Coordinates of C-alpha atoms in Angstrom, one line a residue:
M1 CA -68.4 22.0 -41.3
E2 CA -67.9 18.7 -43.2
A3 CA -69.0 16.8 -40.1
V4 CA -72.2 18.9 -39.8
L5 CA -72.9 18.3 -43.5
A6 CA -72.3 14.6 -43.2
K7 CA -74.8 14.4 -40.3
Y8 CA -77.5 16.1 -42.3
E9 CA -76.7 14.0 -45.3
N10 CA -77.3 10.9 -43.2
Q11 CA -80.6 12.2 -42.0
I12 CA -81.7 13.2 -45.5
N13 CA -80.8 9.7 -46.8
A14 CA -82.8 8.1 -44.0
F15 CA -86.0 10.0 -45.0
S16 CA -85.6 10.5 -48.7
E17 CA -87.4 7.5 -50.0
F18 CA -91.2 7.4 -49.9
L19 CA -92.5 3.9 -49.0
E20 CA -96.0 2.7 -49.1
D21 CA -97.7 2.3 -45.7
L22 CA -98.2 -1.1 -44.1
P23 CA -101.3 -3.0 -45.6
D24 CA -104.6 -2.8 -43.9
V25 CA -105.1 -6.5 -43.1
D26 CA -106.4 -8.5 -40.2
E27 CA -103.3 -10.7 -40.1
P28 CA -100.9 -10.0 -37.2
V29 CA -97.3 -8.8 -37.9
W30 CA -94.4 -10.7 -36.4
I31 CA -91.1 -9.0 -35.7
L32 CA -88.3 -11.0 -34.1
G33 CA -90.7 -13.0 -31.9
A34 CA -93.0 -10.1 -31.1
R35 CA -96.6 -10.1 -32.3
Y36 CA -98.4 -6.9 -33.3
D37 CA -102.0 -6.1 -34.3
L38 CA -101.8 -3.4 -37.0
K39 CA -105.2 -1.9 -36.0
T40 CA -104.2 -1.3 -32.3
K41 CA -100.3 -1.6 -32.1
K42 CA -99.0 0.1 -35.2
S43 CA -97.0 2.7 -33.3
E44 CA -95.4 0.0 -31.1
L45 CA -94.6 -2.0 -34.3
L46 CA -92.8 1.0 -35.9
S47 CA -91.0 1.8 -32.7
D48 CA -89.7 -1.8 -32.6
V49 CA -88.5 -1.7 -36.2
R50 CA -86.9 1.7 -35.6
S51 CA -85.0 0.4 -32.6
R52 CA -83.2 -2.3 -34.5
L53 CA -79.6 -1.2 -35.4
W54 CA -79.4 -0.5 -39.1
F55 CA -76.1 -0.8 -40.9
T56 CA -75.7 0.5 -44.5
Y57 CA -73.1 1.2 -47.0
R58 CA -70.7 3.9 -45.8
K59 CA -68.1 6.1 -47.5
K60 CA -65.0 8.0 -46.6
F61 CA -63.8 5.7 -43.9
S62 CA -60.1 4.8 -43.5
P63 CA -59.0 2.5 -46.4
I64 CA -59.4 -1.2 -45.5
G65 CA -56.0 -2.7 -44.9
G66 CA -54.4 0.7 -45.4
T67 CA -54.5 0.6 -49.2
G68 CA -57.9 -0.9 -49.9
P69 CA -61.3 0.7 -50.5
S70 CA -62.7 3.5 -48.4
S71 CA -66.3 2.7 -49.2
D72 CA -68.2 -0.6 -49.3
A73 CA -70.9 0.7 -51.6
G74 CA -71.7 -1.9 -54.3
W75 CA -70.1 -4.9 -52.5
G76 CA -70.7 -4.8 -48.7
C77 CA -74.4 -5.3 -48.4
M78 CA -74.2 -8.9 -47.0
L79 CA -71.5 -7.9 -44.6
R80 CA -73.8 -5.1 -43.4
C81 CA -76.6 -7.6 -42.9
G82 CA -74.2 -9.8 -40.9
Q83 CA -73.5 -6.8 -38.7
M84 CA -77.2 -6.3 -38.2
I85 CA -78.0 -9.9 -37.1
L86 CA -75.0 -9.8 -34.7
A87 CA -76.0 -6.4 -33.3
Q88 CA -79.5 -7.7 -32.6
A89 CA -77.9 -10.5 -30.6
L90 CA -75.8 -8.1 -28.6
V91 CA -78.8 -5.8 -28.0
C92 CA -80.8 -8.8 -26.6
R93 CA -77.8 -9.8 -24.5
H94 CA -77.2 -6.4 -22.8
L95 CA -80.4 -4.4 -23.2
G96 CA -83.1 -7.1 -23.7
R97 CA -85.6 -7.7 -26.5
D98 CA -88.0 -5.1 -25.1
W99 CA -85.5 -2.2 -25.2
R100 CA -86.6 0.6 -27.4
W101 CA -84.5 3.4 -29.0
D102 CA -85.7 7.0 -28.3
P103 CA -83.7 9.8 -30.1
E104 CA -84.9 12.2 -27.4
K105 CA -83.6 10.2 -24.5
R106 CA -80.2 9.3 -23.2
Q107 CA -79.2 5.8 -24.1
P108 CA -77.6 3.3 -21.7
K109 CA -73.8 3.0 -21.8
E110 CA -74.1 -0.6 -23.1
Y111 CA -75.9 0.7 -26.1
H112 CA -73.1 3.0 -27.1
R113 CA -70.6 0.3 -26.3
I114 CA -72.4 -2.0 -28.8
L115 CA -72.3 0.7 -31.4
H116 CA -68.6 1.1 -31.0
C117 CA -68.2 -2.5 -31.9
F118 CA -69.4 -1.8 -35.5
L119 CA -67.9 1.6 -36.3
D120 CA -66.1 1.8 -39.6
K121 CA -62.6 1.7 -38.3
K122 CA -60.0 -1.0 -38.0
D123 CA -60.0 -1.1 -34.2
S124 CA -63.7 -1.9 -34.0
C125 CA -64.1 -5.7 -33.7
Y126 CA -67.1 -6.1 -36.0
S127 CA -66.2 -3.2 -38.4
I128 CA -66.4 -3.6 -42.2
H129 CA -62.6 -3.6 -42.0
Q130 CA -62.4 -6.6 -39.7
M131 CA -65.1 -8.5 -41.6
A132 CA -63.7 -7.9 -45.0
Q133 CA -60.2 -8.9 -43.9
M134 CA -61.4 -12.0 -42.1
G135 CA -63.2 -13.0 -45.2
V136 CA -59.9 -13.4 -47.0
G137 CA -59.4 -16.5 -44.8
E138 CA -62.7 -17.7 -46.2
G139 CA -61.4 -17.4 -49.7
K140 CA -63.0 -14.0 -50.4
S141 CA -61.0 -11.0 -51.7
V142 CA -61.9 -7.6 -50.2
G143 CA -64.6 -6.2 -52.4
E144 CA -66.0 -9.6 -53.4
W145 CA -69.6 -10.8 -52.9
Y146 CA -70.4 -12.8 -49.8
G147 CA -73.2 -15.3 -49.3
P148 CA -75.0 -15.9 -46.0
N149 CA -72.9 -18.9 -45.0
T150 CA -69.6 -17.1 -45.6
V151 CA -70.7 -14.1 -43.5
A152 CA -71.8 -16.5 -40.7
Q153 CA -68.3 -18.1 -40.7
V154 CA -66.7 -14.6 -40.5
L155 CA -68.8 -13.7 -37.5
K156 CA -68.0 -16.9 -35.8
K157 CA -64.2 -16.2 -36.1
L158 CA -64.4 -12.6 -35.1
A159 CA -66.5 -13.4 -32.0
L160 CA -63.4 -15.3 -30.7
F161 CA -61.6 -11.9 -30.3
D162 CA -64.5 -10.3 -28.5
D163 CA -63.8 -10.6 -24.8
W164 CA -66.6 -8.3 -23.6
N165 CA -69.6 -10.1 -25.1
T166 CA -68.2 -13.6 -24.7
L167 CA -70.6 -14.7 -27.4
A168 CA -70.7 -18.2 -28.7
V169 CA -71.4 -18.2 -32.5
Y170 CA -72.4 -21.6 -33.7
V171 CA -72.9 -22.2 -37.5
S172 CA -74.6 -25.4 -38.3
M173 CA -73.3 -27.9 -40.9
D174 CA -75.3 -29.9 -43.5
N175 CA -78.7 -28.5 -42.4
T176 CA -78.1 -30.2 -39.0
V177 CA -78.1 -28.5 -35.5
V178 CA -76.4 -30.7 -32.9
I179 CA -77.5 -30.0 -29.4
E180 CA -74.5 -31.8 -27.8
D181 CA -72.0 -29.6 -29.7
I182 CA -73.8 -26.4 -28.9
K183 CA -73.9 -27.1 -25.2
K184 CA -70.2 -28.1 -25.3
Q185 CA -69.3 -24.8 -27.0
C186 CA -71.5 -22.6 -24.7
K187 CA -70.0 -24.1 -21.6
Q188 CA -66.4 -23.5 -22.4
P189 CA -64.2 -21.8 -19.8
G190 CA -64.7 -18.1 -20.0
R191 CA -62.7 -14.9 -19.6
E192 CA -63.3 -12.1 -17.2
S193 CA -62.5 -8.8 -18.6
R194 CA -62.0 -5.4 -17.2
S195 CA -65.0 -3.2 -16.7
R196 CA -63.9 -0.2 -18.7
A197 CA -65.2 -0.1 -22.2
G198 CA -62.9 -0.1 -25.2
P199 CA -64.0 0.7 -28.8
C200 CA -65.4 -2.8 -29.2
G201 CA -65.7 -3.9 -25.6
R202 CA -62.4 -5.6 -25.2
G203 CA -61.3 -4.5 -21.7
E204 CA -59.8 -1.1 -21.1
V205 CA -59.7 1.7 -23.6
P206 CA -56.7 1.0 -25.9
A207 CA -53.9 3.4 -26.3
S208 CA -53.7 5.3 -29.6
G209 CA -53.0 3.0 -32.5
Q210 CA -53.6 -0.2 -30.5
S211 CA -56.2 -2.6 -32.0
C212 CA -58.9 -4.3 -30.0
S213 CA -57.2 -7.7 -30.2
E214 CA -54.1 -6.2 -28.6
T215 CA -56.0 -4.7 -25.7
P216 CA -54.8 -6.0 -22.3
H217 CA -57.4 -7.8 -20.2
L218 CA -57.6 -10.0 -17.2
R219 CA -58.1 -13.7 -18.0
S220 CA -59.7 -16.0 -15.5
Q221 CA -60.4 -19.4 -16.8
R222 CA -63.5 -20.7 -15.1
P223 CA -66.4 -22.9 -16.1
L224 CA -69.4 -21.0 -17.5
D225 CA -73.1 -21.8 -16.8
W226 CA -73.8 -20.7 -20.3
R227 CA -72.1 -18.5 -22.9
P228 CA -74.8 -16.5 -24.7
L229 CA -75.4 -18.2 -28.1
L230 CA -75.9 -16.8 -31.6
L231 CA -77.1 -19.8 -33.6
V232 CA -76.9 -19.4 -37.3
I233 CA -78.4 -22.1 -39.6
P234 CA -77.4 -21.7 -43.3
L235 CA -80.0 -23.3 -45.6
R236 CA -80.9 -23.7 -49.2
M237 CA -84.7 -23.9 -49.5
G238 CA -84.9 -24.8 -53.1
I239 CA -82.9 -24.7 -56.4
N240 CA -83.6 -21.4 -58.2
S241 CA -86.5 -20.2 -55.9
I242 CA -87.8 -21.0 -52.5
N243 CA -89.8 -24.3 -52.4
P244 CA -93.4 -23.4 -51.3
V245 CA -93.4 -26.4 -48.9
Y246 CA -90.9 -24.5 -46.7
I247 CA -92.7 -21.2 -46.5
Q248 CA -94.9 -21.9 -43.4
A249 CA -92.0 -23.3 -41.4
F250 CA -89.9 -20.3 -42.5
K251 CA -92.5 -17.9 -41.1
E252 CA -92.7 -19.9 -37.9
C253 CA -89.1 -19.0 -37.2
F254 CA -90.0 -15.3 -36.9
K255 CA -92.5 -16.2 -34.2
M256 CA -90.0 -17.8 -31.9
P257 CA -88.9 -15.5 -29.0
Q258 CA -85.3 -16.4 -29.8
S259 CA -85.6 -15.1 -33.4
C260 CA -82.7 -12.9 -34.4
G261 CA -83.7 -12.5 -38.0
V262 CA -82.6 -14.0 -41.3
L263 CA -79.8 -13.2 -43.7
G264 CA -80.8 -13.5 -47.4
G265 CA -82.3 -11.5 -50.2
K266 CA -82.8 -11.9 -53.9
P267 CA -80.4 -11.8 -56.9
N268 CA -78.1 -8.7 -56.7
L269 CA -79.4 -7.7 -53.3
A270 CA -78.8 -8.8 -49.7
Y271 CA -81.4 -7.9 -46.9
Y272 CA -81.7 -8.4 -43.2
F273 CA -85.2 -10.0 -42.7
I274 CA -86.8 -9.3 -39.3
G275 CA -90.4 -10.5 -39.7
F276 CA -93.4 -11.0 -41.9
I277 CA -97.0 -9.9 -42.5
D278 CA -99.2 -12.4 -44.4
D279 CA -97.2 -13.4 -47.5
E280 CA -94.7 -10.6 -47.3
L281 CA -91.3 -10.4 -45.5
I282 CA -90.3 -7.3 -43.6
Y283 CA -86.6 -6.3 -43.9
L284 CA -84.0 -3.7 -43.3
D285 CA -82.2 -2.6 -46.5
P286 CA -78.4 -1.8 -46.4
H287 CA -78.4 -0.3 -49.8
T288 CA -78.1 3.4 -48.7
T289 CA -74.7 5.0 -48.8
Q290 CA -74.1 7.2 -45.8
Q291 CA -71.1 9.1 -44.5
A292 CA -68.9 7.2 -42.1
V293 CA -69.4 8.3 -38.5
D294 CA -66.2 9.4 -36.8
T295 CA -66.1 9.4 -33.0
E296 CA -63.6 9.2 -30.3
S297 CA -63.0 5.9 -28.4
G298 CA -65.3 5.7 -25.4
S299 CA -67.5 8.6 -26.4
A300 CA -71.2 8.6 -27.3
V301 CA -71.9 7.8 -31.0
D302 CA -74.0 10.1 -33.1
D303 CA -76.5 7.4 -33.7
Q304 CA -79.3 9.0 -35.8
S305 CA -78.0 7.2 -39.0
Y306 CA -78.0 3.8 -37.3
H307 CA -81.7 3.6 -37.1
C308 CA -84.1 3.3 -40.0
Q309 CA -86.8 5.9 -39.3
R310 CA -89.3 5.1 -41.9
T311 CA -92.0 2.5 -42.8
P312 CA -90.4 -1.0 -43.1
H313 CA -89.6 -2.5 -46.5
R314 CA -91.5 -5.5 -47.7
M315 CA -91.2 -8.2 -50.3
K316 CA -93.1 -11.3 -51.3
I317 CA -91.8 -14.5 -49.7
T318 CA -91.9 -16.2 -53.1
S319 CA -89.4 -13.7 -54.4
L320 CA -86.8 -14.7 -51.8
D321 CA -83.6 -16.4 -53.0
P322 CA -83.4 -19.9 -51.6
S323 CA -80.0 -19.3 -50.0
V324 CA -80.6 -18.0 -46.5
A325 CA -79.2 -18.2 -42.9
L326 CA -81.6 -18.3 -40.0
G327 CA -80.5 -16.6 -36.8
F328 CA -81.5 -17.3 -33.2
F329 CA -80.2 -15.8 -29.9
C330 CA -80.3 -17.9 -26.7
K331 CA -79.1 -16.0 -23.6
S332 CA -79.3 -18.9 -21.3
E333 CA -79.4 -22.7 -21.4
E334 CA -83.1 -22.6 -20.5
D335 CA -83.6 -20.4 -23.5
F336 CA -81.9 -22.8 -25.8
D337 CA -83.8 -25.8 -24.4
S338 CA -87.0 -23.8 -25.0
W339 CA -85.9 -23.2 -28.6
C340 CA -85.3 -26.9 -29.1
D341 CA -88.8 -27.7 -27.8
L342 CA -90.3 -25.1 -30.2
V343 CA -88.4 -26.5 -33.1
Q344 CA -89.5 -30.1 -32.3
Q345 CA -93.1 -29.0 -31.9
E346 CA -93.6 -26.4 -34.7
L347 CA -91.0 -27.3 -37.4
L348 CA -90.2 -31.0 -37.2
K349 CA -93.4 -32.8 -36.0
K350 CA -95.8 -30.7 -38.2
R351 CA -93.8 -30.7 -41.4
N352 CA -93.3 -33.5 -43.9
L353 CA -90.3 -31.8 -45.5
R354 CA -88.0 -30.3 -42.9
M355 CA -85.9 -27.2 -43.3
F356 CA -83.2 -28.6 -41.0
E357 CA -82.6 -31.4 -38.6
L358 CA -82.2 -31.1 -34.8
V359 CA -80.3 -34.0 -33.3
E360 CA -79.2 -34.7 -29.7
K361 CA -75.8 -36.3 -30.3
H362 CA -72.9 -35.5 -32.6
P363 CA -73.2 -37.7 -35.7
S364 CA -70.7 -40.6 -35.6
H365 CA -69.6 -40.2 -39.2
W366 CA -68.7 -36.5 -38.7
P367 CA -65.2 -35.4 -37.6
P368 CA -65.0 -34.8 -33.8
F369 CA -66.4 -31.5 -32.7
V370 CA -63.8 -29.1 -31.3
P371 CA -65.2 -25.8 -29.9
P372 CA -63.5 -22.8 -31.6
T373 CA -60.9 -21.0 -29.5
K374 CA -59.2 -17.6 -29.9
P375 CA -55.9 -18.0 -31.9
E376 CA -52.7 -17.2 -30.3
V377 CA -51.8 -14.8 -33.2
Q378 CA -53.2 -11.4 -32.3
T379 CA -54.6 -10.4 -35.6
T380 CA -57.9 -10.8 -37.3
G381 CA -57.0 -9.5 -40.8
A382 CA -55.3 -10.7 -43.9
E383 CA -51.8 -9.7 -44.6
F384 CA -52.3 -8.8 -48.2
I385 CA -55.2 -6.7 -49.4
E386 CA -56.1 -6.6 -53.1
S387 CA -55.5 -3.3 -54.8
P388 CA -58.6 -1.1 -55.0
D389 CA -58.3 -0.7 -58.7
K390 CA -59.3 -4.4 -59.1
L391 CA -62.5 -3.8 -57.2
F392 CA -65.8 -3.6 -59.1
E393 CA -67.6 -0.3 -59.1
S394 CA -71.1 -1.6 -59.9
E395 CA -72.9 -3.9 -57.5
E396 CA -74.7 -5.7 -60.3
E397 CA -71.4 -7.2 -61.4
F398 CA -70.9 -9.4 -58.4
E399 CA -73.8 -9.2 -56.0
I400 CA -75.6 -12.3 -57.3
L401 CA -77.0 -14.4 -54.5
N402 CA -76.7 -18.0 -55.7
V403 CA -74.6 -21.1 -55.1

């Protein structure tokens, strides 16, 4: 009975808020590299937004670290946004950018396998449990606020334990993207894994109590043509607010076919931005608390609560906090080369003040670039979790997006 009530609670939450309709303007809408005319393509636009995986606060999951919190309400919104940008990369990798979610149709097995990666349980490789505990290594206690850069660093580390997706996560430094380093990382020797899906795609379905990182898999070191790339570029586009000189270049990022969205928000709130219309950003909002979804390993996920089935949220670009992280997904080397050409053409040559730099060679004054590799220690979590009675209850007390 509780499971049935939880299902309806999730659905009620998803439809409870009334949001104003999209404006009647002549300007096109851009969603993750796709262009829509509101007068003729509104239904296609809404289908695209509804198809994005939507991760929100959850409650009543197993305590993080065994003794930590059983809900991330009030502190996990940036972590949920990190899950969304990574999930978009995985959808593009396995299903393609043109894939659409239809609740009346059976979804491909890769879709459910992706969802299993993000379930709120310790064995899912990108769960709130894994992200919060990996954040301890970044100096963040469980329950503490994360900024866009910290979440990007957590995703980069967790991706090393994901043998199914073999994703390369590159996080730029000092507003500089180094082409040589990215190609070096994406062409590392890869691992071939077994075909059966585990809870987060790490080889075979693990035995009961066995974590993803402990799952046995076949390893075959071989050169890769290209490891699919999630490129994350943390930026600060101003001091206390976004500098208007960056706005047009920022909007151009959503027009690129490789666009994977943006992590950011405004003071007290983190959002996952997926596009824009005129002078407004379109985003998915994680600030809805839903019941945790419980499912058996390898089974289909009840996915109704993982899609936002309502008109998209919007906010003025000028209200954006200047701390953001741009995301781009490049499935192939040709895709990455095309992105580099677009950046040179649209962002660097046309703008007097650049959001970031794109350079061919590794800067000589930087330490040598060493591609990240999977640690020998088979754990992704912290050994000590802060007591839940030390965690804040109100999101306003620590969800302040600043530097």
